[in-house]
Coordinates of C-alpha atoms and ligand atoms in Angstrom, one line a residue:
Chain A
M1 CA -0.7 25.3 -3.2
A2 CA -2.4 28.4 -3.7
G3 CA -6.0 27.8 -3.5
W4 CA -5.9 25.1 -0.4
F5 CA -6.8 27.5 2.3
T6 CA -7.2 31.4 3.1
G7 CA -7.1 33.8 5.8
D8 CA -3.9 34.1 6.5
G9 CA -3.6 37.9 6.0
P10 CA -4.2 40.4 8.9
G11 CA -7.6 39.8 10.7
E12 CA -9.2 37.3 8.8
E13 CA -10.0 33.8 10.0
F14 CA -7.8 30.8 8.7
R15 CA -9.5 28.3 7.2
L16 CA -8.6 25.1 4.7
L17 CA -10.6 25.8 1.1
G18 CA -11.8 22.3 -0.8
T19 CA -14.2 22.6 -3.5
R20 CA -18.1 21.5 -3.6
C21 CA -20.1 20.1 -6.3
S22 CA -23.0 21.9 -7.0
G23 CA -25.0 18.8 -8.4
C24 CA -24.6 16.3 -4.9
R25 CA -22.7 18.6 -2.7
T26 CA -19.8 16.2 -2.9
V27 CA -17.0 18.5 -0.8
H28 CA -13.1 17.7 -2.0
F29 CA -10.6 18.3 0.0
P30 CA -7.4 18.8 -1.6
R31 CA -9.3 21.0 -4.1
E32 CA -10.7 19.2 -7.5
D33 CA -11.4 21.5 -9.9
G34 CA -11.7 19.0 -12.8
H35 CA -14.1 16.9 -11.7
C36 CA -16.5 15.5 -9.2
R37 CA -15.4 12.2 -8.2
N38 CA -19.0 11.0 -7.3
P39 CA -19.6 7.9 -9.9
G40 CA -23.0 8.6 -9.6
C41 CA -23.1 12.6 -9.5
P42 CA -26.1 13.9 -11.6
G43 CA -22.7 16.9 -13.0
G44 CA -22.1 20.2 -11.4
E45 CA -19.8 23.2 -10.7
L46 CA -16.8 22.7 -8.3
E47 CA -16.9 25.9 -6.7
E48 CA -14.4 26.9 -3.6
V49 CA -15.6 26.2 -0.3
P50 CA -14.3 27.1 3.2
L51 CA -13.6 23.5 5.6
S52 CA -15.0 23.5 8.6
R53 CA -12.9 25.3 11.1
R54 CA -13.2 22.2 13.5
G55 CA -12.8 18.6 14.0
T56 CA -12.2 15.5 15.6
V57 CA -8.9 13.0 15.2
W58 CA -9.3 10.4 13.2
S59 CA -5.1 9.2 14.1
C60 CA -2.3 10.7 14.6
T61 CA 1.7 9.6 14.3
D62 CA 5.1 11.0 13.9
G63 CA 8.0 11.6 11.9
R64 CA 11.1 10.7 14.2
Y65 CA 13.6 10.2 11.1
R66 CA 13.8 13.0 8.2
P67 CA 11.4 12.5 4.8
P68 CA 12.8 12.4 1.6
P69 CA 12.9 15.8 -0.7
P70 CA 10.6 17.3 -2.0
Y71 CA 10.0 17.8 2.0
V72 CA 11.8 20.7 2.3
S73 CA 14.4 20.8 5.4
D74 CA 17.8 21.8 6.8
P75 CA 19.5 19.0 6.6
G76 CA 22.6 21.0 8.5
A77 CA 20.0 21.2 11.3
P78 CA 18.7 18.5 13.8
W79 CA 16.0 16.9 12.6
V80 CA 13.4 17.7 14.6
P81 CA 10.0 15.3 14.7
Y82 CA 6.8 16.2 13.4
T83 CA 3.0 15.6 14.2
L84 CA 0.5 14.2 11.6
V85 CA -2.9 14.0 12.2
A86 CA -5.9 12.9 10.5
V87 CA -8.8 14.9 11.5
E88 CA -12.8 13.7 10.7
L89 CA -14.9 16.6 9.9
A90 CA -18.3 16.0 10.5
A91 CA -20.0 18.3 8.1
E92 CA -18.1 17.4 5.4
R93 CA -17.8 14.0 6.4
M94 CA -14.1 13.8 5.2
V95 CA -10.6 12.7 6.8
V96 CA -8.1 15.6 6.3
L97 CA -4.6 14.9 7.0
G98 CA -1.9 17.2 8.7
Q99 CA 0.4 18.7 10.3
A100 CA 0.1 19.3 14.4
A101 CA 1.0 22.3 15.2
P102 CA 5.0 23.2 16.4
G103 CA 5.2 21.3 20.4
V104 CA 2.3 19.1 19.9
G105 CA 2.6 15.2 20.1
V106 CA 0.5 12.7 20.1
A107 CA 0.2 12.1 23.6
D108 CA -1.7 15.8 23.1
L109 CA -3.4 13.8 20.0
P110 CA -6.2 10.9 21.2
V111 CA -8.2 9.6 19.3
G112 CA -11.8 11.3 18.9
S113 CA -10.5 14.8 20.8
A114 CA -11.5 18.2 19.2
V115 CA -8.9 20.3 17.0
E116 CA -8.8 23.3 15.3
V117 CA -6.8 24.3 12.0
V118 CA -4.7 27.2 12.1
P119 CA -1.9 28.9 10.1
G120 CA 1.0 27.5 9.9
V121 CA 4.9 27.6 8.4
L122 CA 5.7 25.2 5.5
D123 CA 9.5 26.3 5.2
E124 CA 11.0 29.4 5.0
D125 CA 13.6 30.3 2.1
A126 CA 16.2 33.3 4.0
G127 CA 17.5 33.9 0.8
A128 CA 14.1 35.6 -0.8
N129 CA 12.8 36.5 2.3
T130 CA 9.7 34.9 2.7
V131 CA 7.6 32.3 4.2
H132 CA 5.2 29.4 2.9
T133 CA 2.5 29.1 4.9
T134 CA 0.8 25.7 5.3
W135 CA -1.6 24.6 7.7
N136 CA -1.7 22.9 11.5
W137 CA -3.9 20.8 13.7
R138 CA -3.9 22.1 17.7
P139 CA -6.0 21.1 20.3
V140 CA -9.1 22.5 21.5
A141 CA -10.0 23.2 24.8
A142 CA -12.4 20.1 25.8
E143 CA -15.2 22.6 26.8
A144 CA -15.2 24.4 23.1
G145 CA -16.3 20.6 21.4
P146 CA -15.8 19.3 18.0
E147 CA -17.6 21.6 15.8
E148 CA -19.0 24.8 16.6
P149 CA -22.6 24.9 14.9
G150 CA -23.5 26.7 11.5
T151 CA -19.5 27.0 10.3
V152 CA -20.1 24.6 6.8
P153 CA -21.2 23.8 4.9
A154 CA -23.1 26.8 5.0
A155 CA -20.8 29.8 3.3
E156 CA -22.4 29.0 -0.2
G157 CA -19.6 30.7 -3.0
A158 CA -18.3 31.2 0.3
V159 CA -14.3 32.9 0.8
S160 CA -12.1 33.8 -2.0
Chain B
M1 CA -12.4 -25.1 -14.5
T2 CA -12.1 -23.5 -17.8
G3 CA -10.8 -20.4 -15.9
D4 CA -7.7 -21.9 -14.5
V5 CA -4.2 -21.2 -15.7
A6 CA -1.5 -23.7 -14.4
V7 CA 1.8 -22.6 -13.0
L8 CA 4.5 -24.2 -15.0
G9 CA 7.3 -22.9 -13.0
A10 CA 8.1 -20.2 -10.5
G11 CA 11.9 -19.2 -9.6
M12 CA 13.1 -16.1 -8.1
H13 CA 16.5 -14.0 -6.8
P14 CA 17.0 -13.9 -3.2
W15 CA 16.4 -10.5 -2.1
G16 CA 19.0 -8.0 -0.4
K17 CA 20.4 -5.1 -1.0
W18 CA 23.5 -6.9 -4.2
G19 CA 24.3 -3.6 -5.7
R20 CA 23.1 -4.3 -9.0
G21 CA 20.7 -3.6 -12.0
F22 CA 17.0 -4.9 -11.8
V23 CA 17.7 -6.5 -15.4
A24 CA 20.2 -8.5 -13.9
Y25 CA 18.2 -9.6 -11.2
G26 CA 14.7 -10.2 -13.1
R27 CA 16.6 -12.5 -15.6
V28 CA 17.8 -14.9 -12.9
A29 CA 14.8 -15.1 -11.3
A30 CA 13.1 -15.6 -15.2
R31 CA 15.3 -18.3 -15.6
A32 CA 14.8 -20.5 -12.7
A33 CA 10.9 -20.4 -13.3
L34 CA 12.2 -21.4 -17.0
A35 CA 14.2 -24.3 -15.3
D36 CA 11.1 -25.0 -12.9
A37 CA 8.9 -25.2 -16.0
G38 CA 10.9 -27.8 -18.3
I39 CA 9.9 -24.6 -21.0
G40 CA 13.1 -23.4 -23.3
W41 CA 13.0 -19.1 -23.3
P42 CA 12.1 -19.7 -27.5
E43 CA 9.0 -21.6 -26.3
V44 CA 7.8 -18.9 -24.7
G45 CA 4.8 -17.2 -26.3
S46 CA 4.3 -13.5 -24.7
V47 CA 6.1 -11.9 -21.8
V48 CA 4.9 -9.5 -19.0
G49 CA 7.2 -7.3 -17.4
A50 CA 5.8 -5.7 -13.8
Q51 CA 7.9 -2.6 -13.3
T52 CA 8.6 -0.1 -11.5
V53 CA 8.4 3.7 -11.6
R54 CA 10.5 5.0 -9.3
G55 CA 13.3 3.2 -10.3
G56 CA 13.8 4.9 -13.7
Y57 CA 13.8 5.0 -17.2
P58 CA 14.2 1.0 -17.7
G59 CA 11.7 0.1 -15.5
Y60 CA 9.0 1.9 -17.4
V61 CA 9.7 -0.5 -20.1
A62 CA 10.0 -3.2 -18.3
G63 CA 8.7 -6.4 -20.4
A64 CA 11.0 -5.8 -23.1
T65 CA 14.0 -5.0 -21.2
F66 CA 13.6 -8.7 -19.6
A67 CA 12.7 -9.9 -23.4
R68 CA 16.0 -8.4 -24.2
A69 CA 18.3 -9.6 -21.1
L70 CA 16.7 -12.9 -22.2
G71 CA 17.4 -12.4 -25.7
W72 CA 14.9 -11.4 -28.5
Q73 CA 13.1 -14.0 -29.5
G74 CA 10.1 -12.3 -31.0
A75 CA 7.3 -12.8 -28.2
R76 CA 4.1 -10.5 -27.5
V77 CA 5.4 -7.9 -25.3
T78 CA 3.3 -6.6 -22.2
S79 CA 5.1 -3.8 -19.5
V80 CA 2.4 -3.4 -16.5
Y81 CA 2.4 -0.8 -13.6
A82 CA 0.1 -0.9 -11.0
A83 CA 2.5 0.7 -7.6
C84 CA 3.1 -2.8 -5.2
A85 CA 0.2 -4.1 -7.2
S86 CA 2.3 -4.6 -10.2
G87 CA 3.2 -7.8 -10.0
A88 CA -0.5 -9.3 -9.7
Q89 CA -1.4 -7.3 -12.7
A90 CA 1.5 -8.8 -14.8
I91 CA 0.3 -12.1 -13.9
D92 CA -3.7 -11.1 -14.2
T93 CA -2.5 -9.9 -18.0
A94 CA -1.1 -13.0 -19.1
R95 CA -3.8 -15.1 -17.4
A96 CA -5.9 -13.2 -19.9
Q97 CA -3.6 -13.8 -22.8
I98 CA -3.6 -17.3 -22.1
L99 CA -7.1 -17.7 -21.2
A100 CA -8.3 -15.7 -24.6
G101 CA -5.6 -17.7 -27.2
M102 CA -3.3 -16.0 -27.8
A103 CA -0.7 -17.2 -25.8
D104 CA 0.2 -21.3 -24.9
V105 CA 3.4 -19.8 -22.4
V106 CA 3.8 -16.6 -20.8
L107 CA 6.7 -15.5 -18.6
V108 CA 5.6 -13.1 -15.7
V109 CA 8.5 -11.2 -14.5
G110 CA 9.0 -8.6 -11.6
A111 CA 12.3 -7.3 -10.6
D112 CA 13.9 -4.1 -8.4
A113 CA 17.1 -2.6 -7.4
A114 CA 15.6 -0.6 -4.3
P115 CA 17.2 2.8 -2.8
K116 CA 17.9 2.6 1.1
G117 CA 15.6 4.1 3.1
F118 CA 12.2 5.9 2.8
F119 CA 10.2 5.2 -1.1
A120 CA 10.4 9.0 -2.8
P121 CA 8.6 10.0 -5.0
A122 CA 10.2 10.6 -8.8
G123 CA 12.4 13.9 -9.0
G124 CA 11.3 17.4 -10.1
E125 CA 8.7 19.9 -8.8
R126 CA 5.1 18.1 -9.9
P127 CA 2.7 19.6 -7.6
D128 CA 0.1 17.7 -10.2
D129 CA 1.0 14.6 -8.6
P130 CA -0.7 13.5 -5.2
D131 CA 2.4 11.5 -4.1
W132 CA 4.9 14.5 -5.0
L133 CA 2.2 16.8 -2.9
R134 CA 2.1 14.3 0.4
F135 CA 5.8 14.6 0.7
R136 CA 6.7 18.3 -0.1
V137 CA 3.4 19.4 2.0
L138 CA 3.5 17.0 4.6
G139 CA 6.5 15.1 5.1
A140 CA 3.9 11.9 5.2
T141 CA 6.5 9.3 4.5
N142 CA 4.8 5.9 4.0
P143 CA 5.2 4.6 7.6
A144 CA 3.4 8.2 8.6
Y145 CA 0.3 6.1 7.0
F146 CA 1.0 3.0 8.7
G147 CA 1.5 4.6 11.8
L148 CA -2.3 6.4 11.6
Y149 CA -3.7 2.8 11.1
A150 CA -1.6 1.6 13.6
R151 CA -3.1 4.0 16.5
R152 CA -6.3 3.7 14.9
R153 CA -6.3 0.2 15.9
M154 CA -5.3 0.8 19.2
A155 CA -8.4 3.4 19.8
L156 CA -10.9 0.8 18.0
Y157 CA -9.7 -2.5 19.4
G158 CA -7.3 -2.4 21.9
D159 CA -4.7 -3.7 19.9
T160 CA -1.0 -3.0 21.9
P161 CA 2.6 -2.9 20.5
E162 CA 3.4 -5.6 21.8
D163 CA 0.7 -7.6 19.8
F164 CA 2.1 -5.8 16.9
A165 CA 5.3 -7.3 17.5
L166 CA 4.1 -10.5 17.5
V167 CA 3.7 -10.4 14.3
K168 CA 7.2 -9.6 13.2
V169 CA 8.4 -12.7 15.6
K170 CA 5.9 -14.8 13.5
N171 CA 7.1 -13.8 10.4
A172 CA 11.0 -13.5 11.2
A173 CA 10.6 -17.2 12.3
A174 CA 9.0 -18.2 9.0
G175 CA 12.0 -16.1 7.4
A176 CA 14.6 -18.0 9.2
L177 CA 13.4 -20.8 7.1
N178 CA 13.6 -19.0 3.4
A179 CA 16.7 -19.2 1.6
Y180 CA 15.5 -16.4 -0.5
A181 CA 14.8 -14.2 2.4
R182 CA 17.0 -10.8 2.8
Y183 CA 16.2 -11.2 6.4
R184 CA 17.2 -14.7 7.9
K185 CA 17.2 -14.7 11.7
P186 CA 15.2 -15.3 14.4
V187 CA 13.6 -11.8 16.3
T188 CA 12.5 -11.4 19.6
A189 CA 9.7 -9.2 21.3
E190 CA 12.5 -7.4 23.0
E191 CA 14.1 -6.9 20.1
V192 CA 11.3 -5.0 18.4
A193 CA 10.2 -3.1 21.3
A194 CA 14.0 -2.2 20.8
S195 CA 14.1 -0.5 17.9
A196 CA 14.2 3.2 17.2
M197 CA 10.6 4.8 16.5
V198 CA 9.9 5.6 13.5
A199 CA 6.4 7.2 12.8
D200 CA 4.5 6.2 17.0
P201 CA 3.5 3.9 17.7
L202 CA 5.1 1.8 14.6
R203 CA 9.6 1.2 15.4
L204 CA 12.0 0.2 13.1
L205 CA 10.9 -3.5 13.0
D206 CA 7.6 -2.9 12.5
I207 CA 8.5 -1.3 9.5
C208 CA 9.2 -3.6 6.0
A209 CA 12.6 -2.9 4.6
T210 CA 13.2 -1.4 0.9
S211 CA 15.6 -4.5 -1.1
D212 CA 16.3 -5.5 -4.1
G213 CA 15.0 -9.0 -5.9
A214 CA 12.8 -10.5 -8.3
A215 CA 10.6 -13.2 -9.0
A216 CA 9.1 -14.8 -12.1
L217 CA 6.5 -17.2 -12.7
V218 CA 5.8 -19.4 -16.3
L219 CA 2.1 -19.6 -16.6
C220 CA 0.5 -21.9 -19.6
G221 CA -2.9 -23.2 -20.1
M222 CA -4.5 -26.5 -18.8
E223 CA -4.4 -28.2 -21.8
F224 CA -0.4 -27.4 -22.9
A225 CA 0.3 -28.5 -18.8
R226 CA -1.1 -31.6 -19.9
R227 CA 0.7 -32.0 -23.1
R228 CA 3.7 -31.6 -20.7
G229 CA 3.3 -34.2 -18.5
V230 CA 1.9 -31.8 -15.9
A231 CA -1.6 -33.3 -15.1
D232 CA -2.0 -32.0 -11.6
P233 CA -0.2 -28.2 -11.6
V234 CA -1.0 -25.4 -9.8
R235 CA -3.7 -23.6 -10.6
I236 CA -4.5 -19.9 -10.6
R237 CA -8.2 -19.8 -10.2
A238 CA -8.8 -16.2 -9.4
V239 CA -7.2 -12.8 -9.0
S240 CA -9.1 -10.2 -8.4
T241 CA -7.9 -6.4 -9.1
V242 CA -11.1 -4.2 -8.8
T243 CA -11.1 -0.4 -7.6
P244 CA -12.1 1.0 -4.8
T245 CA -15.7 3.0 -4.7
F246 CA -16.7 5.5 -3.3
P247 CA -16.6 7.6 -1.4
R248 CA -13.6 5.8 0.3
T249 CA -13.1 6.7 3.9
V250 CA -10.2 5.4 4.8
L251 CA -7.5 7.5 4.4
D252 CA -4.7 5.7 2.1
L253 CA -1.9 6.6 0.5
P254 CA -1.2 8.8 -1.0
D255 CA -4.0 11.0 -0.4
I256 CA -4.7 13.6 1.8
G257 CA -7.7 14.0 2.4
T258 CA -10.5 11.4 1.7
D259 CA -13.4 11.6 0.0
S260 CA -16.7 12.9 1.5
A261 CA -19.4 10.7 1.9
V262 CA -21.7 13.8 2.2
A263 CA -23.7 12.4 -0.9
V264 CA -23.2 8.7 -1.2
E265 CA -23.5 6.2 2.3
P266 CA -20.2 4.4 2.3
S267 CA -19.6 1.0 1.6
P268 CA -19.4 -1.0 4.9
E269 CA -17.4 -3.1 3.2
S270 CA -13.4 -1.9 3.1
F271 CA -11.1 -1.6 0.0
R272 CA -9.1 -3.7 1.1
A273 CA -11.9 -6.2 1.9
S274 CA -13.5 -6.1 -1.2
L275 CA -9.8 -7.2 -3.3
A276 CA -10.5 -10.5 -1.3
R277 CA -14.1 -11.1 -1.4
A278 CA -13.9 -10.4 -5.3
A279 CA -10.9 -12.8 -5.6
Y280 CA -13.2 -15.4 -3.7
E281 CA -16.4 -15.1 -5.9
E282 CA -14.0 -15.4 -8.9
A283 CA -12.8 -19.0 -7.5
G284 CA -16.2 -20.1 -5.9
A285 CA -14.0 -20.4 -2.2
G286 CA -14.5 -18.7 0.7
P287 CA -11.7 -18.1 3.7
E288 CA -12.8 -21.2 5.2
D289 CA -11.1 -23.3 2.2
L290 CA -8.2 -21.5 2.6
S291 CA -4.5 -23.6 3.5
L292 CA -2.5 -20.0 3.8
A293 CA -2.1 -16.9 2.7
E294 CA 0.3 -14.5 2.1
V295 CA -0.7 -10.4 2.3
Y296 CA 1.5 -7.3 2.4
D297 CA 3.0 -6.9 6.1
L298 CA 4.3 -3.6 4.8
S299 CA 3.9 -2.8 8.8
T300 CA 3.3 -5.6 11.4
A301 CA -0.2 -3.8 12.2
L302 CA -1.4 -3.7 8.3
E303 CA -0.7 -7.8 8.6
L304 CA -3.9 -7.6 11.4
E305 CA -6.1 -6.1 9.2
W306 CA -5.7 -8.3 6.5
Y307 CA -7.0 -11.2 8.7
E308 CA -10.0 -9.1 8.7
D309 CA -9.9 -7.7 5.3
I310 CA -9.4 -11.1 3.7
G311 CA -12.2 -12.9 6.2
L312 CA -10.2 -14.9 8.6
C313 CA -11.8 -13.1 11.6
G314 CA -13.9 -10.2 12.3
P315 CA -13.5 -6.7 12.1
G316 CA -11.0 -6.2 15.5
E317 CA -10.2 -9.7 16.1
G318 CA -6.6 -9.7 14.1
A319 CA -4.6 -9.3 17.1
G320 CA -6.6 -12.2 18.7
L321 CA -5.0 -14.7 16.0
V322 CA -2.0 -13.6 16.1
R323 CA -1.8 -14.1 20.5
A324 CA -3.3 -17.1 20.1
G325 CA -0.5 -18.6 17.3
T326 CA -3.5 -19.4 14.3
T327 CA -1.3 -17.5 11.9
A328 CA 1.9 -19.1 12.7
L329 CA 3.4 -21.9 11.0
G330 CA 2.0 -24.8 12.9
G331 CA -1.1 -22.9 13.0
R332 CA -4.9 -23.6 11.8
I333 CA -4.4 -20.5 8.9
P334 CA -0.5 -19.7 8.6
V335 CA -0.2 -16.1 7.0
N336 CA 2.9 -15.2 5.2
A337 CA 4.5 -18.4 5.8
S338 CA 7.4 -17.4 3.6
G339 CA 8.9 -15.0 6.4
G340 CA 6.4 -12.1 4.4
L341 CA 7.6 -8.4 3.7
A342 CA 9.2 -8.1 7.3
S343 CA 11.5 -11.1 5.8
F344 CA 11.7 -9.9 2.3
G345 CA 11.6 -5.9 2.0
E346 CA 10.2 -4.4 -1.0
A347 CA 10.8 -5.0 -4.2
V348 CA 8.1 -3.1 -5.9
P349 CA 7.4 -4.7 -8.9
A350 CA 8.3 -8.1 -7.7
Q351 CA 6.7 -9.0 -4.3
A352 CA 3.2 -9.8 -5.8
I353 CA 5.0 -12.2 -8.2
A354 CA 7.1 -13.0 -5.3
Q355 CA 3.6 -13.8 -2.9
V356 CA 2.3 -16.2 -5.8
C357 CA 5.6 -18.2 -6.1
E358 CA 5.2 -18.8 -1.9
L359 CA 2.1 -20.6 -2.7
T360 CA 3.1 -22.7 -5.6
Q361 CA 6.0 -24.6 -3.8
Q362 CA 3.6 -24.7 -0.8
L363 CA 0.7 -26.0 -2.6
R364 CA 3.5 -28.2 -4.8
G365 CA 4.8 -29.8 -1.0
R366 CA 7.9 -28.2 -1.4
A367 CA 8.1 -25.9 1.0
G368 CA 10.6 -27.5 3.5
D369 CA 10.8 -27.0 6.9
R370 CA 8.1 -24.4 6.1
Q371 CA 5.8 -26.6 4.0
V372 CA 2.1 -25.7 5.4
P373 CA 1.0 -29.6 5.8
G374 CA -1.6 -30.6 3.1
A375 CA -2.2 -27.4 1.8
R376 CA -4.5 -27.1 -1.3
V377 CA -5.7 -23.6 -1.3
G378 CA -4.1 -20.6 -1.2
I379 CA -4.5 -16.7 -1.3
T380 CA -2.4 -13.5 -1.9
A381 CA -3.5 -10.1 -0.9
N382 CA -1.4 -7.0 -2.1
Q383 CA -2.0 -3.3 -2.4
G384 CA -0.4 -0.1 -3.9
L385 CA -0.4 3.1 -4.3
F386 CA -3.5 5.0 -6.1
G387 CA -6.3 2.5 -6.0
H388 CA -4.7 -0.2 -6.9
G389 CA -4.7 -3.8 -5.4
S390 CA -4.9 -7.7 -5.9
A391 CA -5.8 -11.2 -4.4
V392 CA -5.0 -14.4 -6.7
I393 CA -6.2 -17.8 -5.3
A394 CA -4.3 -20.3 -6.2
V395 CA -5.6 -24.4 -5.5
R396 CA -3.8 -28.0 -6.2
Ligands
LIG401 ZN1 -21.4 15.8 -7.8

């Protein structure tokens, strides 16, 4: 998942990274580095761009049974269900799927409610002492609103 | 109609968990279809195999594998992969060969021996495969996507888990009448509600199982059918295999993100709806002409979506149809009279062919206790990974 997000270092803002076509402004996530998917696109360069930090819940569900590999989980440990949430990003006009932050369940994610992206743990390799980072979605307090102004598609070229 | 091809024979292997290989199932189904058609295998000019990738190497070469299992006889051979739409694309290939004059008689076969539990991608470290990625990064199983759609319907249209359960009750009642179905027991709403939650709000009995199974068809030109003394065969009038259009705004397996609609306004028509529309246009028919429909009820909630996509009702009105009994046997437009995937389970390359087998028996008036009276026109609809999907219209 190299280049799918940025800002998991100290002091940085965590953001998903997509690519945006300079010809038609279409945004792709996960990043598309080969070709713009718009059939009517005049042609353009695909440039890395951070996605909106906030969105609204399109829908959500959970996984009550352990998914098969290549999902990484410890078969010796009891299965802890995770929540999946599909999030609508207003500026990009797209939906991005992700796991909800630990402890967040479907009851916390009504369709249309505001969520924000935060770093999360994909899996830990105890032997190599490494933690693989991923993105999680978590509810935003109601007064914060679905989208802060001027996030995306502001940044030209953006975070790299 | 010049675009018609005749269904001369249909055959299946019972679905279930039989512990054998897909070749054995496919051979049984093929033999049954040939016997039903009254055609000797050496008379078949072309064989088209619908294949599965997940089933391992032999599945990649299904056409030749079935031909060998029946005995090499020099027929033209084709192997077709289109995920869960493989069977319909195999039918489409056979039809094209017949209409192009490349073969008089084509045998279409799909068979699978599915693993138990969740479908999973092929093995190895393959981050360039979206199907591998959704499992590796998110643990997003097929039922997870079905759960997302179901919850979205609840929020948008007020569908309830009880509505979803009605679909299972209806399909199980039909499946109980079908000797080829894996599950042949009626199911109650209480049993659905008491089954384990898999992907909230969907429970075990809302989601179709994986199965072994096989289905086959013998297709031929109208002139060949007449020469065989079959003056009024079931005819395939349309096979739609269109792709989605950009931007695709409904999250679909195996994708992690949708297309962005920043540059192009999305079509108001869903991909699934476009599959049916293309078939209706080709057939010169519409939803009002239908006697019955077979759709992929991968989940109960998804069947309600198909009602809307094949034009039986408007958006959000699907639950009303199942509540009113409109889509049950005896209703105005029975859907999944075969019992559907709820009763069969998934045997990927076989299921779209099995749908046409059901239409064939119904249009012949030979569907026994689940016969739709006076059936004249039927549609099938299915969808597979990576933007594959199709709809078949058969008439009598
Ligand atoms: Zn472009």
